[in-house]
Amino acid sequence: MSWLSDTRNAYDALAVGYADETRDLLDRLLHVRAGVVLFADLVRAIGGGPVADVGCGPGHTTALLRELGADAFGIDLSPAMIEIARREHPGARFEVGSMTALDLADASLTGALAWWSLIYIPDEAVPGVLDQFHRVLRPGGVLAVGFHVGDESKLETSGDGDQPVQAYVHYRQPSRVADWLREAGFTLEAQHLLNPDEPKPGAILFARRPTAPPQ
């Protein structure tokens, strides 16, 4: 899976700059912050429990979840990102890992957040990732997915000195992501469309692992 190593290498190279650029992002993007707050509320409403911020980057969203009372920890593909997250948020737990193969026990989470991290997963691998989320969530557990809206994949390139890096970013329609979630066994609860009149809209979908298997 070269796309996996490409993504890891890109964020290892960009980790310091990315952490600085996104440090106050949730204070600037209040509708996105509201999605994090709602996710924390949904987790609290079912009694709380462990929450994974999957694709946590430098840990800013994980830290907000913890401020909101969630028992949140972060997982990211990039060791450089995890190093920054551990340094900047020493009270939280952060692990290197991939959403393609979560090193978590079945039904061990109350919630999972994939905040603009599924955008690096190619179409053919998305169903397997959503199966992983379904596996690790307990019945009744909450999943929130944020992503770019569109119909294309873009190759993003940047460099770290003489070491160019690149990774594909996938833009998707909410209806397509919703279909994938249903196929993975989730029930859709809400859809928030962000900046629909802007050139780069986004979306957040809230889903739940049913408490009983479908009849």
mmCIF file of C-alpha atoms in Angstrom:
data_model
loop_
_atom_site.group_PDB
_atom_site.id
_atom_site.type_symbol
_atom_site.label_atom_id
_atom_site.label_comp_id
_atom_site.label_asym_id
_atom_site.label_seq_id
_atom_site.Cartn_x
_atom_site.Cartn_y
_atom_site.Cartn_z
ATOM 1 C CA MET A 1 0.000 0.000 0.000
ATOM 2 C CA SER A 2 2.237 2.783 -1.258
ATOM 3 C CA TRP A 3 -0.432 5.398 -0.468
ATOM 4 C CA LEU A 4 -0.074 4.524 3.202
ATOM 5 C CA SER A 5 3.681 5.084 3.227
ATOM 6 C CA ASP A 6 3.265 8.228 1.092
ATOM 7 C CA THR A 7 0.858 9.685 3.654
ATOM 8 C CA ARG A 8 3.111 8.740 6.571
ATOM 9 C CA ASN A 9 6.163 10.255 4.888
ATOM 10 C CA ALA A 10 4.295 13.445 3.980
ATOM 11 C CA TYR A 11 3.133 14.097 7.519
ATOM 12 C CA ASP A 12 6.436 13.139 9.055
ATOM 13 C CA ALA A 13 8.033 15.809 6.865
ATOM 14 C CA LEU A 14 5.367 18.437 7.528
ATOM 15 C CA ALA A 15 4.639 17.705 11.182
ATOM 16 C CA VAL A 16 6.159 20.793 12.812
ATOM 17 C CA GLY A 17 4.665 23.276 10.363
ATOM 18 C CA TYR A 18 1.301 21.532 10.353
ATOM 19 C CA ALA A 19 1.119 21.565 14.146
ATOM 20 C CA ASP A 20 1.783 25.312 14.194
ATOM 21 C CA GLU A 21 -0.725 26.061 11.424
ATOM 22 C CA THR A 22 -3.540 24.094 13.041
ATOM 23 C CA ARG A 23 -2.958 25.026 16.674
ATOM 24 C CA ASP A 24 -5.902 27.458 16.797
ATOM 25 C CA LEU A 25 -7.875 25.933 13.922
ATOM 26 C CA LEU A 26 -10.813 24.857 16.064
ATOM 27 C CA ASP A 27 -11.027 28.367 17.520
ATOM 28 C CA ARG A 28 -11.284 29.784 13.983
ATOM 29 C CA LEU A 29 -13.577 27.154 12.447
ATOM 30 C CA LEU A 30 -16.430 27.308 14.917
ATOM 31 C CA HIS A 31 -18.789 25.048 12.961
ATOM 32 C CA VAL A 32 -16.110 22.347 12.946
ATOM 33 C CA ARG A 33 -15.518 22.901 16.662
ATOM 34 C CA ALA A 34 -19.270 22.522 17.211
ATOM 35 C CA GLY A 35 -19.038 19.087 15.602
ATOM 36 C CA VAL A 36 -16.408 18.058 18.141
ATOM 37 C CA VAL A 37 -18.571 19.397 20.973
ATOM 38 C CA LEU A 38 -21.617 17.500 19.676
ATOM 39 C CA PHE A 39 -19.581 14.302 19.393
ATOM 40 C CA ALA A 40 -18.463 14.675 23.017
ATOM 41 C CA ASP A 41 -22.076 15.277 24.060
ATOM 42 C CA LEU A 42 -23.231 12.134 22.235
ATOM 43 C CA VAL A 43 -20.550 10.068 23.961
ATOM 44 C CA ARG A 44 -21.478 11.497 27.346
ATOM 45 C CA ALA A 45 -25.157 10.749 26.692
ATOM 46 C CA ILE A 46 -24.414 7.018 26.507
ATOM 47 C CA GLY A 47 -22.386 6.940 29.681
ATOM 48 C CA GLY A 48 -18.926 7.868 28.466
ATOM 49 C CA GLY A 49 -15.984 5.562 27.970
ATOM 50 C CA PRO A 50 -12.853 5.413 25.804
ATOM 51 C CA VAL A 51 -12.851 7.542 22.658
ATOM 52 C CA ALA A 52 -10.295 7.289 19.847
ATOM 53 C CA ASP A 53 -9.327 10.303 17.731
ATOM 54 C CA VAL A 54 -8.155 8.344 14.688
ATOM 55 C CA GLY A 55 -5.763 10.357 12.550
ATOM 56 C CA CYS A 56 -5.169 12.752 15.438
ATOM 57 C CA GLY A 57 -2.176 14.583 13.961
ATOM 58 C CA PRO A 58 -0.562 16.830 16.588
ATOM 59 C CA GLY A 59 -3.351 16.118 19.053
ATOM 60 C CA HIS A 60 -5.234 19.429 19.106
ATOM 61 C CA THR A 61 -8.657 17.815 18.641
ATOM 62 C CA THR A 62 -7.837 15.064 21.130
ATOM 63 C CA ALA A 63 -6.977 17.759 23.676
ATOM 64 C CA LEU A 64 -10.295 19.549 23.065
ATOM 65 C CA LEU A 65 -12.204 16.300 23.552
ATOM 66 C CA ARG A 66 -10.463 15.809 26.882
ATOM 67 C CA GLU A 67 -11.313 19.387 27.896
ATOM 68 C CA LEU A 68 -14.932 18.520 27.111
ATOM 69 C CA GLY A 69 -14.770 15.584 29.519
ATOM 70 C CA ALA A 70 -14.230 12.747 27.045
ATOM 71 C CA ASP A 71 -11.797 9.929 27.864
ATOM 72 C CA ALA A 72 -10.029 10.547 24.558
ATOM 73 C CA PHE A 73 -6.754 9.248 23.171
ATOM 74 C CA GLY A 74 -5.117 9.761 19.779
ATOM 75 C CA ILE A 75 -3.884 7.452 17.033
ATOM 76 C CA ASP A 76 -1.917 8.618 14.022
ATOM 77 C CA LEU A 77 0.059 7.038 11.208
ATOM 78 C CA SER A 78 2.894 9.559 11.514
ATOM 79 C CA PRO A 79 5.463 8.998 14.295
ATOM 80 C CA ALA A 80 6.521 12.653 13.981
ATOM 81 C CA MET A 81 2.951 13.788 14.624
ATOM 82 C CA ILE A 82 2.660 11.505 17.647
ATOM 83 C CA GLU A 83 5.934 12.850 19.020
ATOM 84 C CA ILE A 84 4.561 16.409 18.837
ATOM 85 C CA ALA A 85 1.206 15.366 20.320
ATOM 86 C CA ARG A 86 2.887 13.694 23.291
ATOM 87 C CA ARG A 87 5.099 16.721 23.871
ATOM 88 C CA GLU A 88 2.333 19.314 23.612
ATOM 89 C CA HIS A 89 -0.355 17.325 25.446
ATOM 90 C CA PRO A 90 1.549 15.279 28.047
ATOM 91 C CA GLY A 91 -1.546 14.299 29.990
ATOM 92 C CA ALA A 92 -3.071 12.409 27.064
ATOM 93 C CA ARG A 93 -2.336 9.049 25.485
ATOM 94 C CA PHE A 94 -1.110 8.957 21.885
ATOM 95 C CA GLU A 95 -0.162 5.944 19.793
ATOM 96 C CA VAL A 96 1.298 5.323 16.342
ATOM 97 C CA GLY A 97 -1.144 3.236 14.331
ATOM 98 C CA SER A 98 -3.196 2.932 11.181
ATOM 99 C CA MET A 99 -6.950 3.065 10.788
ATOM 100 C CA THR A 100 -6.579 0.226 8.287
ATOM 101 C CA ALA A 101 -5.674 -2.143 11.147
ATOM 102 C CA LEU A 102 -6.589 -0.693 14.533
ATOM 103 C CA ASP A 103 -4.722 -2.317 17.411
ATOM 104 C CA LEU A 104 -7.807 -2.174 19.629
ATOM 105 C CA ALA A 105 -10.028 -4.866 21.092
ATOM 106 C CA ASP A 106 -13.475 -5.537 19.707
ATOM 107 C CA ALA A 107 -16.212 -3.323 21.198
ATOM 108 C CA SER A 108 -13.631 -1.459 23.298
ATOM 109 C CA LEU A 109 -14.638 2.113 22.382
ATOM 110 C CA THR A 110 -17.632 4.286 23.110
ATOM 111 C CA GLY A 111 -16.734 6.678 20.308
ATOM 112 C CA ALA A 112 -14.429 7.129 17.340
ATOM 113 C CA LEU A 113 -13.637 10.382 15.570
ATOM 114 C CA ALA A 114 -12.101 10.522 12.080
ATOM 115 C CA TRP A 115 -11.616 14.262 11.634
ATOM 116 C CA TRP A 116 -10.492 14.903 8.058
ATOM 117 C CA SER A 117 -8.313 11.791 8.189
ATOM 118 C CA LEU A 118 -10.400 9.478 6.004
ATOM 119 C CA ILE A 119 -9.545 11.846 3.123
ATOM 120 C CA TYR A 120 -6.219 10.032 2.665
ATOM 121 C CA ILE A 121 -7.817 6.612 2.253
ATOM 122 C CA PRO A 122 -8.482 5.568 -1.388
ATOM 123 C CA ASP A 123 -11.970 4.410 -2.300
ATOM 124 C CA GLU A 124 -11.111 0.730 -2.415
ATOM 125 C CA ALA A 125 -9.794 0.806 1.177
ATOM 126 C CA VAL A 126 -12.598 2.854 2.781
ATOM 127 C CA PRO A 127 -14.964 -0.105 3.413
ATOM 128 C CA GLY A 128 -12.239 -1.960 5.296
ATOM 129 C CA VAL A 129 -11.509 1.095 7.443
ATOM 130 C CA LEU A 130 -15.185 1.527 8.298
ATOM 131 C CA ASP A 131 -15.333 -2.171 9.178
ATOM 132 C CA GLN A 132 -12.484 -1.505 11.626
ATOM 133 C CA PHE A 133 -14.430 1.345 13.228
ATOM 134 C CA HIS A 134 -17.526 -0.859 13.498
ATOM 135 C CA ARG A 135 -15.464 -3.661 15.089
ATOM 136 C CA VAL A 136 -13.890 -1.521 17.816
ATOM 137 C CA LEU A 137 -17.052 0.395 18.736
ATOM 138 C CA ARG A 138 -19.352 -1.090 21.310
ATOM 139 C CA PRO A 139 -23.051 -1.473 20.390
ATOM 140 C CA GLY A 140 -24.543 1.998 20.616
ATOM 141 C CA GLY A 141 -21.115 3.591 20.082
ATOM 142 C CA VAL A 142 -20.782 6.836 18.128
ATOM 143 C CA LEU A 143 -18.716 7.539 15.012
ATOM 144 C CA ALA A 144 -18.140 11.031 13.586
ATOM 145 C CA VAL A 145 -16.436 11.489 10.224
ATOM 146 C CA GLY A 146 -15.364 14.847 8.781
ATOM 147 C CA PHE A 147 -14.157 15.216 5.189
ATOM 148 C CA HIS A 148 -13.785 17.434 2.127
ATOM 149 C CA VAL A 149 -16.762 17.472 -0.237
ATOM 150 C CA GLY A 150 -16.225 16.960 -3.953
ATOM 151 C CA ASP A 151 -15.779 14.439 -6.729
ATOM 152 C CA GLU A 152 -12.052 14.232 -7.276
ATOM 153 C CA SER A 153 -8.720 13.128 -5.897
ATOM 154 C CA LYS A 154 -5.900 15.636 -5.763
ATOM 155 C CA LEU A 155 -2.196 14.955 -5.519
ATOM 156 C CA GLU A 156 -0.803 17.315 -2.916
ATOM 157 C CA THR A 157 2.931 17.875 -3.038
ATOM 158 C CA SER A 158 5.257 19.720 -0.732
ATOM 159 C CA GLY A 159 8.848 19.503 0.306
ATOM 160 C CA ASP A 160 11.172 19.325 3.263
ATOM 161 C CA GLY A 161 14.450 20.681 1.953
ATOM 162 C CA ASP A 162 15.490 18.408 -0.904
ATOM 163 C CA GLN A 163 13.027 15.685 0.100
ATOM 164 C CA PRO A 164 9.776 16.167 -1.836
ATOM 165 C CA VAL A 165 6.723 14.406 -0.451
ATOM 166 C CA GLN A 166 3.319 13.735 -1.909
ATOM 167 C CA ALA A 167 -0.023 12.248 -0.940
ATOM 168 C CA TYR A 168 -3.436 11.989 -2.561
ATOM 169 C CA VAL A 169 -6.375 13.739 -0.917
ATOM 170 C CA HIS A 170 -9.821 12.380 -1.785
ATOM 171 C CA TYR A 171 -12.902 14.618 -2.005
ATOM 172 C CA ARG A 172 -16.268 12.843 -1.668
ATOM 173 C CA GLN A 173 -19.984 13.477 -1.659
ATOM 174 C CA PRO A 174 -21.764 12.961 1.693
ATOM 175 C CA SER A 175 -24.178 10.511 0.054
ATOM 176 C CA ARG A 176 -21.303 8.261 -0.953
ATOM 177 C CA VAL A 177 -19.757 8.255 2.507
ATOM 178 C CA ALA A 178 -23.214 7.622 3.993
ATOM 179 C CA ASP A 179 -23.672 4.588 1.736
ATOM 180 C CA TRP A 180 -20.305 3.203 2.841
ATOM 181 C CA LEU A 181 -21.258 3.687 6.480
ATOM 182 C CA ARG A 182 -24.565 1.859 6.025
ATOM 183 C CA GLU A 183 -22.818 -0.990 4.218
ATOM 184 C CA ALA A 184 -20.423 -1.280 7.190
ATOM 185 C CA GLY A 185 -23.401 -1.709 9.522
ATOM 186 C CA PHE A 186 -23.812 1.814 10.887
ATOM 187 C CA THR A 187 -27.006 3.796 11.319
ATOM 188 C CA LEU A 188 -26.769 7.409 10.105
ATOM 189 C CA GLU A 189 -28.005 10.015 12.578
ATOM 190 C CA ALA A 190 -27.034 13.435 11.223
ATOM 191 C CA GLN A 191 -25.264 15.233 8.393
ATOM 192 C CA HIS A 192 -23.758 18.694 8.648
ATOM 193 C CA LEU A 193 -22.690 20.467 5.441
ATOM 194 C CA LEU A 194 -20.037 23.113 6.011
ATOM 195 C CA ASN A 195 -19.471 26.171 3.814
ATOM 196 C CA PRO A 196 -21.699 24.965 0.941
ATOM 197 C CA ASP A 197 -21.285 28.277 -0.911
ATOM 198 C CA GLU A 198 -17.496 28.281 -0.657
ATOM 199 C CA PRO A 199 -15.001 26.708 -3.092
ATOM 200 C CA LYS A 200 -13.991 24.024 -0.563
ATOM 201 C CA PRO A 201 -17.052 22.746 1.310
ATOM 202 C CA GLY A 202 -16.847 20.087 3.980
ATOM 203 C CA ALA A 203 -19.188 17.660 5.682
ATOM 204 C CA ILE A 204 -19.547 15.858 8.996
ATOM 205 C CA LEU A 205 -21.540 12.656 9.332
ATOM 206 C CA PHE A 206 -22.625 11.246 12.686
ATOM 207 C CA ALA A 207 -23.326 7.521 12.781
ATOM 208 C CA ARG A 208 -23.877 4.844 15.388
ATOM 209 C CA ARG A 209 -23.238 1.138 15.704
ATOM 210 C CA PRO A 210 -26.716 -0.294 16.348
ATOM 211 C CA THR A 211 -27.355 -1.853 19.724
ATOM 212 C CA ALA A 212 -28.822 -4.933 18.036
ATOM 213 C CA PRO A 213 -27.969 -6.531 14.675
ATOM 214 C CA PRO A 214 -30.450 -5.849 11.857
ATOM 215 C CA GLN A 215 -33.212 -8.430 11.533
#
